[in-house]
Short mmCIF file of C-alpha atoms in Angstrom, two decimals:
data_model
loop_
_atom_site.label_atom_id
_atom_site.label_comp_id
_atom_site.label_asym_id
_atom_site.label_seq_id
_atom_site.Cartn_x
_atom_site.Cartn_y
_atom_site.Cartn_z
CA UNK A 1 0.93 -34.20 -27.85
CA UNK A 2 3.96 -32.79 -29.25
CA UNK A 3 3.44 -29.60 -27.46
CA UNK A 4 2.99 -31.77 -24.21
CA UNK A 5 5.58 -34.17 -25.08
CA UNK A 6 8.08 -30.74 -25.68
CA UNK A 7 7.14 -28.97 -22.49
CA UNK A 8 7.79 -32.24 -20.24
CA UNK A 9 11.16 -32.59 -21.65
CA UNK A 10 12.00 -28.80 -21.06
CA UNK A 11 11.11 -28.84 -17.44
CA UNK A 12 13.23 -31.81 -16.84
CA UNK A 13 15.82 -30.36 -18.39
CA UNK A 14 15.33 -26.98 -16.26
CA UNK A 15 15.25 -29.08 -13.15
CA UNK A 16 18.31 -31.27 -13.64
CA UNK A 17 20.42 -28.00 -14.67
CA UNK A 18 19.16 -26.45 -11.33
CA UNK A 19 20.22 -29.78 -9.64
CA UNK A 20 23.29 -29.16 -11.18
CA UNK A 21 23.71 -26.20 -10.20
CA UNK A 22 23.14 -26.44 -6.79
CA UNK A 23 26.00 -28.92 -6.69
CA UNK A 24 28.12 -26.34 -8.36
CA UNK A 25 27.69 -23.68 -5.80
CA UNK A 26 27.79 -26.12 -2.02
CA UNK A 27 30.57 -28.37 -3.00
CA UNK A 28 30.96 -28.96 0.61
CA UNK A 29 27.61 -29.10 1.64
CA UNK A 30 27.54 -32.66 3.18
CA UNK A 31 29.67 -35.36 4.15
CA UNK A 32 29.67 -39.19 5.27
CA UNK A 33 32.00 -41.29 7.32
CA UNK A 34 30.59 -44.81 8.07
CA UNK A 35 33.71 -44.80 10.28
CA UNK A 36 36.82 -43.50 10.93
CA UNK A 37 39.59 -45.91 9.77
CA UNK A 38 42.42 -44.60 7.78
CA UNK A 39 40.71 -45.88 4.24
CA UNK A 40 38.19 -42.93 5.20
CA UNK A 41 40.62 -40.14 4.79
CA UNK A 42 38.10 -38.30 7.48
CA UNK A 43 40.91 -35.88 8.44
CA UNK A 44 40.64 -34.28 5.39
CA UNK A 45 37.78 -32.95 6.63
CA UNK A 46 37.32 -33.13 10.13
CA UNK A 47 39.33 -31.86 13.04
CA UNK A 48 40.34 -33.13 16.48
CA UNK A 49 40.62 -30.74 18.97
CA UNK A 50 41.56 -31.55 23.32
CA UNK A 51 41.74 -35.42 24.00
CA UNK A 52 39.57 -36.52 21.07
CA UNK A 53 41.66 -38.93 19.06
CA UNK A 54 41.45 -42.20 17.03
CA UNK A 55 40.28 -45.14 19.44
CA UNK A 56 42.00 -48.27 19.63
CA UNK A 57 39.94 -50.46 17.71
CA UNK A 58 40.81 -47.19 14.73
CA UNK A 59 37.68 -47.29 13.72
CA UNK A 60 35.78 -44.86 15.90
CA UNK A 61 37.39 -41.51 17.68
CA UNK A 62 37.14 -41.57 21.19
CA UNK A 63 36.03 -38.24 21.81
CA UNK A 64 37.11 -38.39 26.07
CA UNK A 65 38.69 -41.01 27.45
CA UNK A 66 39.56 -42.62 31.10
CA UNK A 67 41.01 -39.15 32.49
CA UNK A 68 38.54 -37.34 34.67
CA UNK A 69 37.87 -34.11 33.67
CA UNK A 70 38.61 -34.64 30.58
CA UNK A 71 37.11 -32.63 26.98
CA UNK A 72 37.01 -33.01 22.78
CA UNK A 73 35.77 -31.90 20.28
CA UNK A 74 35.42 -33.43 16.91
CA UNK A 75 34.23 -30.25 14.19
CA UNK A 76 34.03 -30.03 10.71
CA UNK A 77 36.47 -27.65 9.09
CA UNK A 78 34.70 -26.48 6.39
CA UNK A 79 32.26 -23.07 7.75
CA UNK A 80 28.39 -23.65 6.51
CA UNK A 81 26.02 -20.76 5.22
CA UNK A 82 22.41 -21.91 6.06
CA UNK A 83 21.34 -19.02 3.51
CA UNK A 84 21.88 -18.51 -0.09
CA UNK A 85 21.42 -16.61 -2.63
CA UNK A 86 19.37 -13.57 -3.55
CA UNK A 87 17.17 -12.98 -2.08
CA UNK A 88 18.47 -15.16 0.85
CA UNK A 89 17.30 -18.42 1.02
CA UNK A 90 17.70 -21.03 3.97
CA UNK A 91 18.72 -24.30 3.66
CA UNK A 92 17.34 -27.42 5.64
CA UNK A 93 20.00 -30.47 7.19
CA UNK A 94 20.08 -33.32 8.69
CA UNK A 95 22.63 -34.91 10.21
CA UNK A 96 23.27 -38.92 11.85
CA UNK A 97 25.54 -39.97 14.06
CA UNK A 98 26.33 -43.14 16.28
CA UNK A 99 27.63 -43.24 20.15
CA UNK A 100 28.44 -44.65 23.50
CA UNK A 101 28.75 -43.22 26.73
CA UNK A 102 30.58 -45.64 29.21
CA UNK A 103 28.01 -46.01 32.57
CA UNK A 104 29.56 -43.02 34.53
CA UNK A 105 28.04 -40.09 34.99
CA UNK A 106 29.76 -37.24 33.19
CA UNK A 107 28.15 -34.66 31.31
CA UNK A 108 27.29 -37.09 27.75
CA UNK A 109 27.57 -35.80 24.17
CA UNK A 110 26.24 -32.64 22.23
CA UNK A 111 25.68 -32.27 18.36
CA UNK A 112 26.83 -28.08 18.58
CA UNK A 113 27.19 -25.53 16.00
CA UNK A 114 28.99 -22.48 16.53
CA UNK A 115 29.54 -18.97 14.70
CA UNK A 116 32.47 -18.33 12.84
CA UNK A 117 35.46 -17.07 15.27
CA UNK A 118 34.61 -19.46 17.42
CA UNK A 119 37.85 -21.02 19.70
CA UNK A 120 37.75 -24.11 18.80
CA UNK A 121 40.39 -25.49 20.65
CA UNK A 122 39.71 -23.92 23.96
CA UNK A 123 38.37 -25.97 26.73
CA UNK A 124 37.66 -24.10 30.22
CA UNK A 125 35.46 -26.45 31.86
CA UNK A 126 32.12 -25.60 30.48
CA UNK A 127 29.80 -28.59 29.86
CA UNK A 128 29.69 -30.75 26.69
CA UNK A 129 33.25 -29.32 26.12
CA UNK A 130 32.03 -26.06 25.80
CA UNK A 131 32.54 -22.52 27.19
CA UNK A 132 30.88 -21.52 30.30
CA UNK A 133 30.75 -17.87 29.13
CA UNK A 134 30.23 -16.87 25.57
CA UNK A 135 28.58 -13.52 23.70
CA UNK A 136 28.42 -15.69 20.52
CA UNK A 137 25.24 -17.73 19.50
CA UNK A 138 25.63 -21.30 20.22
CA UNK A 139 22.82 -24.23 19.19
CA UNK A 140 23.51 -27.24 21.36
CA UNK A 141 21.53 -31.23 20.55
CA UNK A 142 23.00 -32.28 23.92
CA UNK A 143 23.06 -36.50 25.11
CA UNK A 144 23.00 -35.57 28.95
CA UNK A 145 23.94 -38.38 31.18
CA UNK A 146 23.83 -36.07 34.82
CA UNK A 147 21.01 -34.18 36.47
CA UNK A 148 21.83 -30.84 37.64
CA UNK A 149 19.33 -29.11 38.88
CA UNK A 150 20.63 -25.57 38.12
CA UNK A 151 19.95 -26.30 34.58
CA UNK A 152 16.59 -27.83 35.10
CA UNK A 153 17.85 -31.37 34.01
CA UNK A 154 14.92 -34.11 34.56
CA UNK A 155 17.65 -36.98 35.25
CA UNK A 156 20.26 -38.20 34.41
CA UNK A 157 19.03 -39.42 31.09
CA UNK A 158 17.48 -37.05 28.66
CA UNK A 159 17.91 -35.04 26.02
CA UNK A 160 17.65 -31.52 25.54
CA UNK A 161 17.79 -28.49 22.71
CA UNK A 162 20.57 -25.93 24.36
CA UNK A 163 20.15 -22.33 22.62
CA UNK A 164 22.82 -19.82 23.64
CA UNK A 165 22.45 -21.35 27.18
CA UNK A 166 23.22 -24.48 29.02
CA UNK A 167 19.39 -24.42 30.21
CA UNK A 168 17.35 -26.48 27.93
CA UNK A 169 14.80 -24.49 25.69
CA UNK A 170 13.20 -28.31 25.50
CA UNK A 171 14.11 -31.52 27.30
CA UNK A 172 12.71 -34.75 26.55
CA UNK A 173 13.29 -37.93 28.64
CA UNK A 174 14.68 -40.94 27.53
CA UNK A 175 13.74 -43.74 30.01
CA UNK A 176 10.31 -44.18 27.73
CA UNK A 177 12.36 -45.40 24.98
CA UNK A 178 13.64 -48.01 27.04
CA UNK A 179 17.34 -46.56 26.74
CA UNK A 180 20.07 -45.66 28.41
CA UNK A 181 22.10 -43.18 27.08
CA UNK A 182 25.25 -44.07 29.52
CA UNK A 183 24.80 -48.07 28.97
CA UNK A 184 27.91 -48.65 27.07
CA UNK A 185 25.73 -50.07 24.36
CA UNK A 186 25.80 -48.27 20.64
CA UNK A 187 22.74 -45.89 19.91
CA UNK A 188 22.00 -43.35 16.79
CA UNK A 189 20.64 -39.68 16.70
CA UNK A 190 18.76 -38.40 14.12
CA UNK A 191 19.13 -34.46 14.20
CA UNK A 192 16.32 -32.38 11.31
CA UNK A 193 16.04 -28.75 10.78
CA UNK A 194 13.09 -27.99 8.21
CA UNK A 195 13.41 -24.99 6.89
CA UNK A 196 10.27 -24.83 6.20
CA UNK A 197 8.61 -25.57 8.89
CA UNK A 198 11.29 -23.90 11.00
CA UNK A 199 11.45 -27.07 13.53
CA UNK A 200 14.20 -28.66 15.07
CA UNK A 201 13.14 -32.50 15.24
CA UNK A 202 16.04 -35.46 17.69
CA UNK A 203 15.07 -38.99 17.01
CA UNK A 204 16.97 -41.81 19.33
CA UNK A 205 17.24 -45.73 18.79
CA UNK A 206 19.63 -48.55 19.15
CA UNK A 207 21.92 -49.09 16.33
CA UNK A 208 20.78 -51.28 13.92
CA UNK A 209 16.91 -50.13 14.87
CA UNK A 210 14.74 -48.40 12.39
CA UNK A 211 14.58 -44.61 12.36
CA UNK A 212 11.43 -43.32 14.89
CA UNK A 213 8.71 -42.25 13.14
CA UNK A 214 7.60 -39.79 15.92
CA UNK A 215 10.47 -37.59 17.43
CA UNK A 216 11.88 -37.62 20.52
CA UNK A 217 12.03 -33.31 20.61
CA UNK A 218 10.53 -31.36 18.52
CA UNK A 219 10.83 -27.08 19.04
CA UNK A 220 10.31 -24.13 16.69
CA UNK A 221 13.25 -21.90 16.19
CA UNK A 222 13.93 -19.80 13.08
CA UNK A 223 17.99 -20.18 12.79
CA UNK A 224 18.58 -17.78 10.30
CA UNK A 225 17.45 -15.01 13.58
CA UNK A 226 20.47 -16.44 15.14
CA UNK A 227 22.95 -16.18 12.51
CA UNK A 228 21.97 -14.33 9.70
CA UNK A 229 24.45 -14.77 6.74
CA UNK A 230 26.93 -15.55 9.10
CA UNK A 231 28.85 -18.74 8.52
CA UNK A 232 28.22 -21.69 11.50
CA UNK A 233 30.96 -24.47 12.20
CA UNK A 234 29.15 -28.51 12.84
CA UNK A 235 30.99 -30.80 15.48
CA UNK A 236 30.22 -33.55 18.21
CA UNK A 237 31.97 -31.76 21.97
CA UNK A 238 32.05 -33.91 25.00
CA UNK A 239 32.91 -33.92 28.30
CA UNK A 240 33.82 -36.37 31.17
CA UNK A 241 33.22 -33.53 34.17
CA UNK A 242 33.92 -35.34 37.33
CA UNK A 243 33.64 -38.62 36.25
CA UNK A 244 36.42 -41.07 33.81
CA UNK A 245 33.29 -41.02 31.03
CA UNK A 246 34.29 -42.28 27.89
CA UNK A 247 32.63 -41.25 24.68
CA UNK A 248 32.88 -42.89 21.34
CA UNK A 249 31.89 -41.57 17.84
CA UNK A 250 31.71 -44.48 15.06
CA UNK A 251 30.14 -42.98 12.28
CA UNK A 252 28.87 -39.27 11.51
CA UNK A 253 26.66 -38.02 8.51
CA UNK A 254 25.96 -34.23 7.51
CA UNK A 255 23.78 -32.75 4.38
CA UNK A 256 22.69 -29.54 3.87
CA UNK A 257 19.13 -29.69 2.17
CA UNK A 258 18.05 -26.72 -0.70
CA UNK A 259 14.25 -26.40 -0.86
CA UNK A 260 12.44 -24.68 -3.64
CA UNK A 261 11.16 -20.87 -2.73
CA UNK A 262 8.14 -22.25 -3.57
CA UNK A 263 8.07 -25.15 -0.87
CA UNK A 264 8.65 -22.65 1.82
CA UNK A 265 5.96 -22.12 4.04
CA UNK A 266 4.73 -21.00 7.46
CA UNK A 267 5.09 -23.24 10.73
CA UNK A 268 1.58 -24.59 11.34
CA UNK A 269 -0.38 -23.53 14.91
CA UNK A 270 -2.00 -26.64 15.74
CA UNK A 271 -4.75 -24.73 17.45
CA UNK A 272 -5.48 -22.67 14.65
CA UNK A 273 -6.50 -25.55 12.17
CA UNK A 274 -7.81 -27.57 15.11
CA UNK A 275 -10.72 -24.36 15.23
CA UNK A 276 -10.83 -24.21 11.59
CA UNK A 277 -11.51 -27.64 11.41
CA UNK A 278 -14.14 -27.16 13.54
CA UNK A 279 -15.84 -24.59 12.22
CA UNK A 280 -15.87 -26.33 8.61
CA UNK A 281 -17.65 -29.03 10.19
CA UNK A 282 -19.62 -27.01 11.97
CA UNK A 283 -20.84 -24.79 8.46
CA UNK A 284 -20.51 -28.44 7.01
CA UNK A 285 -23.43 -29.75 8.61
CA UNK A 286 -25.55 -26.49 8.67
CA UNK A 287 -25.37 -26.78 5.15
CA UNK A 288 -26.17 -30.55 4.88
CA UNK A 289 -29.33 -29.61 7.25
CA UNK A 290 -30.07 -26.79 4.74
CA UNK A 291 -30.09 -29.17 2.27
CA UNK A 292 -32.27 -31.12 3.34
CA UNK A 293 -35.11 -29.19 4.13
CA UNK A 294 -34.57 -27.84 0.67
CA UNK A 295 -34.53 -30.96 -0.72
CA UNK A 296 -38.04 -31.28 1.69
CA UNK A 297 -39.81 -28.84 0.53
CA UNK A 298 -38.90 -28.63 -3.27
CA UNK A 299 -40.24 -32.79 -2.96
CA UNK A 300 -43.24 -31.80 -1.24
CA UNK A 301 -44.23 -28.65 -4.17
CA UNK A 302 -43.67 -31.13 -6.84
CA UNK A 303 -46.20 -33.76 -4.96
CA UNK A 304 -48.48 -30.89 -4.78
CA UNK A 305 -48.46 -29.81 -8.08
CA UNK A 306 -48.23 -33.15 -9.39
CA UNK A 307 -51.62 -34.41 -7.72
CA UNK A 308 -53.48 -31.20 -8.67
CA UNK A 309 -52.39 -31.65 -11.82
CA UNK A 310 -53.69 -35.69 -12.51
CA UNK A 311 -56.89 -34.09 -10.62
CA UNK A 312 -57.37 -31.65 -13.37
CA UNK A 313 -56.81 -33.91 -16.48
CA UNK A 314 -59.10 -36.15 -14.65
CA UNK A 315 -61.77 -33.34 -14.23
CA UNK A 316 -61.53 -32.80 -18.11
CA UNK A 317 -61.29 -36.10 -19.56
CA UNK A 318 -62.15 -38.83 -17.11
CA UNK A 319 -66.25 -37.64 -16.87
CA UNK A 320 -66.57 -36.91 -20.54
CA UNK A 321 -69.75 -38.73 -22.42
CA UNK A 322 -71.14 -38.25 -25.63
CA UNK A 323 -73.50 -35.03 -25.57
CA UNK A 324 -75.76 -34.64 -28.83
CA UNK A 325 -78.93 -32.15 -29.52
CA UNK A 326 -81.88 -33.37 -28.38
CA UNK A 327 -83.90 -33.35 -31.37
CA UNK A 328 -81.34 -35.97 -32.86
CA UNK A 329 -82.15 -38.34 -29.99
CA UNK A 330 -83.27 -41.81 -31.56
CA UNK A 331 -85.75 -43.92 -29.84
CA UNK A 332 -85.56 -47.66 -30.29
CA UNK A 333 -88.82 -49.45 -32.30
CA UNK A 334 -90.55 -50.68 -29.38
CA UNK A 335 -94.08 -50.69 -28.95
CA UNK A 336 -96.03 -51.13 -26.46
CA UNK A 337 -99.76 -52.88 -26.08
CA UNK A 338 -101.95 -53.88 -23.75
CA UNK A 339 -103.78 -57.53 -23.52
CA UNK A 340 -106.52 -58.96 -20.82
CA UNK A 341 -106.09 -61.98 -20.30
CA UNK A 342 -108.57 -64.75 -19.13
CA UNK A 343 -108.46 -67.88 -17.04
CA UNK A 344 -110.58 -70.51 -17.29
CA UNK A 345 -112.13 -70.96 -14.35
CA UNK A 346 -112.13 -74.83 -14.90
CA UNK A 347 -108.63 -75.24 -15.88
CA UNK A 348 -107.65 -72.78 -12.62
CA UNK A 349 -109.27 -75.67 -10.41
CA UNK A 350 -107.62 -78.17 -12.05
CA UNK A 351 -110.17 -79.83 -14.04
CA UNK A 352 -110.80 -80.16 -17.82
#
């Protein structure tokens, strides 16, 4: 019992030390701003570019205003390393933000990840305030309120994942959720990247509602192949296009998550899982049938053997009689004699 307790306490201490090392190694691995008022002191960690400014309510950031063809960005000042340690270990991350888009057909809003060296203060009229062309690898999650056929947009109310191009690698229609991106209503978005499954997921709902269980958009991607050991910047970018669409951000948080190496796994192939499940089911059924047949054969054999034993025992013991030599047979003391009976004729006739 003492050994078990010591081992348990040692394990707890080891995890605690590992947790402290993680905090020390990545002091800027996360940030959270519930609003952008003066008390939040967000300017110490976030930078505003282009038309982005603190809104009149002093609690939100207005990335694009009432001007046509406006563009702006909110970027986290500190570059992030998605891979740490030796050997290199990738990190998962999660980000959350609440926003609103006015009822205009602008570009909308995008969560962006750009490599170190990207010109954060340069705007050239590209969608979502991004550059039209760049040799740098860029990833973005667009909340698009305009439909552009050349980019493969399904409608003017969709979410897309852009990888090195404004042509989305994956697009999901928002309308089935009974949500309209440019309704002016406050919405909230959750974006997660899991290293274990190498999967990017996006969720969306009205502000104040619960986080959906099922993602609106899910896409397999290995970010380690995009940037390798390069540092990246994360931010929110928007452009109003040929409209005067307003884009406001009310809160934003970002968190890196270091997952132990032993918890990493390769992404699952659903088809392979289904095939294996079917094969396992067939094997179980075949095994079950064989077991039933074996049980029947065994039971029949046992029954036949038991019946044979019973018959044999009955033959041996059931018909046994006392057997003695012929000379020892005891005859009963009974003597037989012959008597002649004479009947009187008078008596026979009933006369005396």
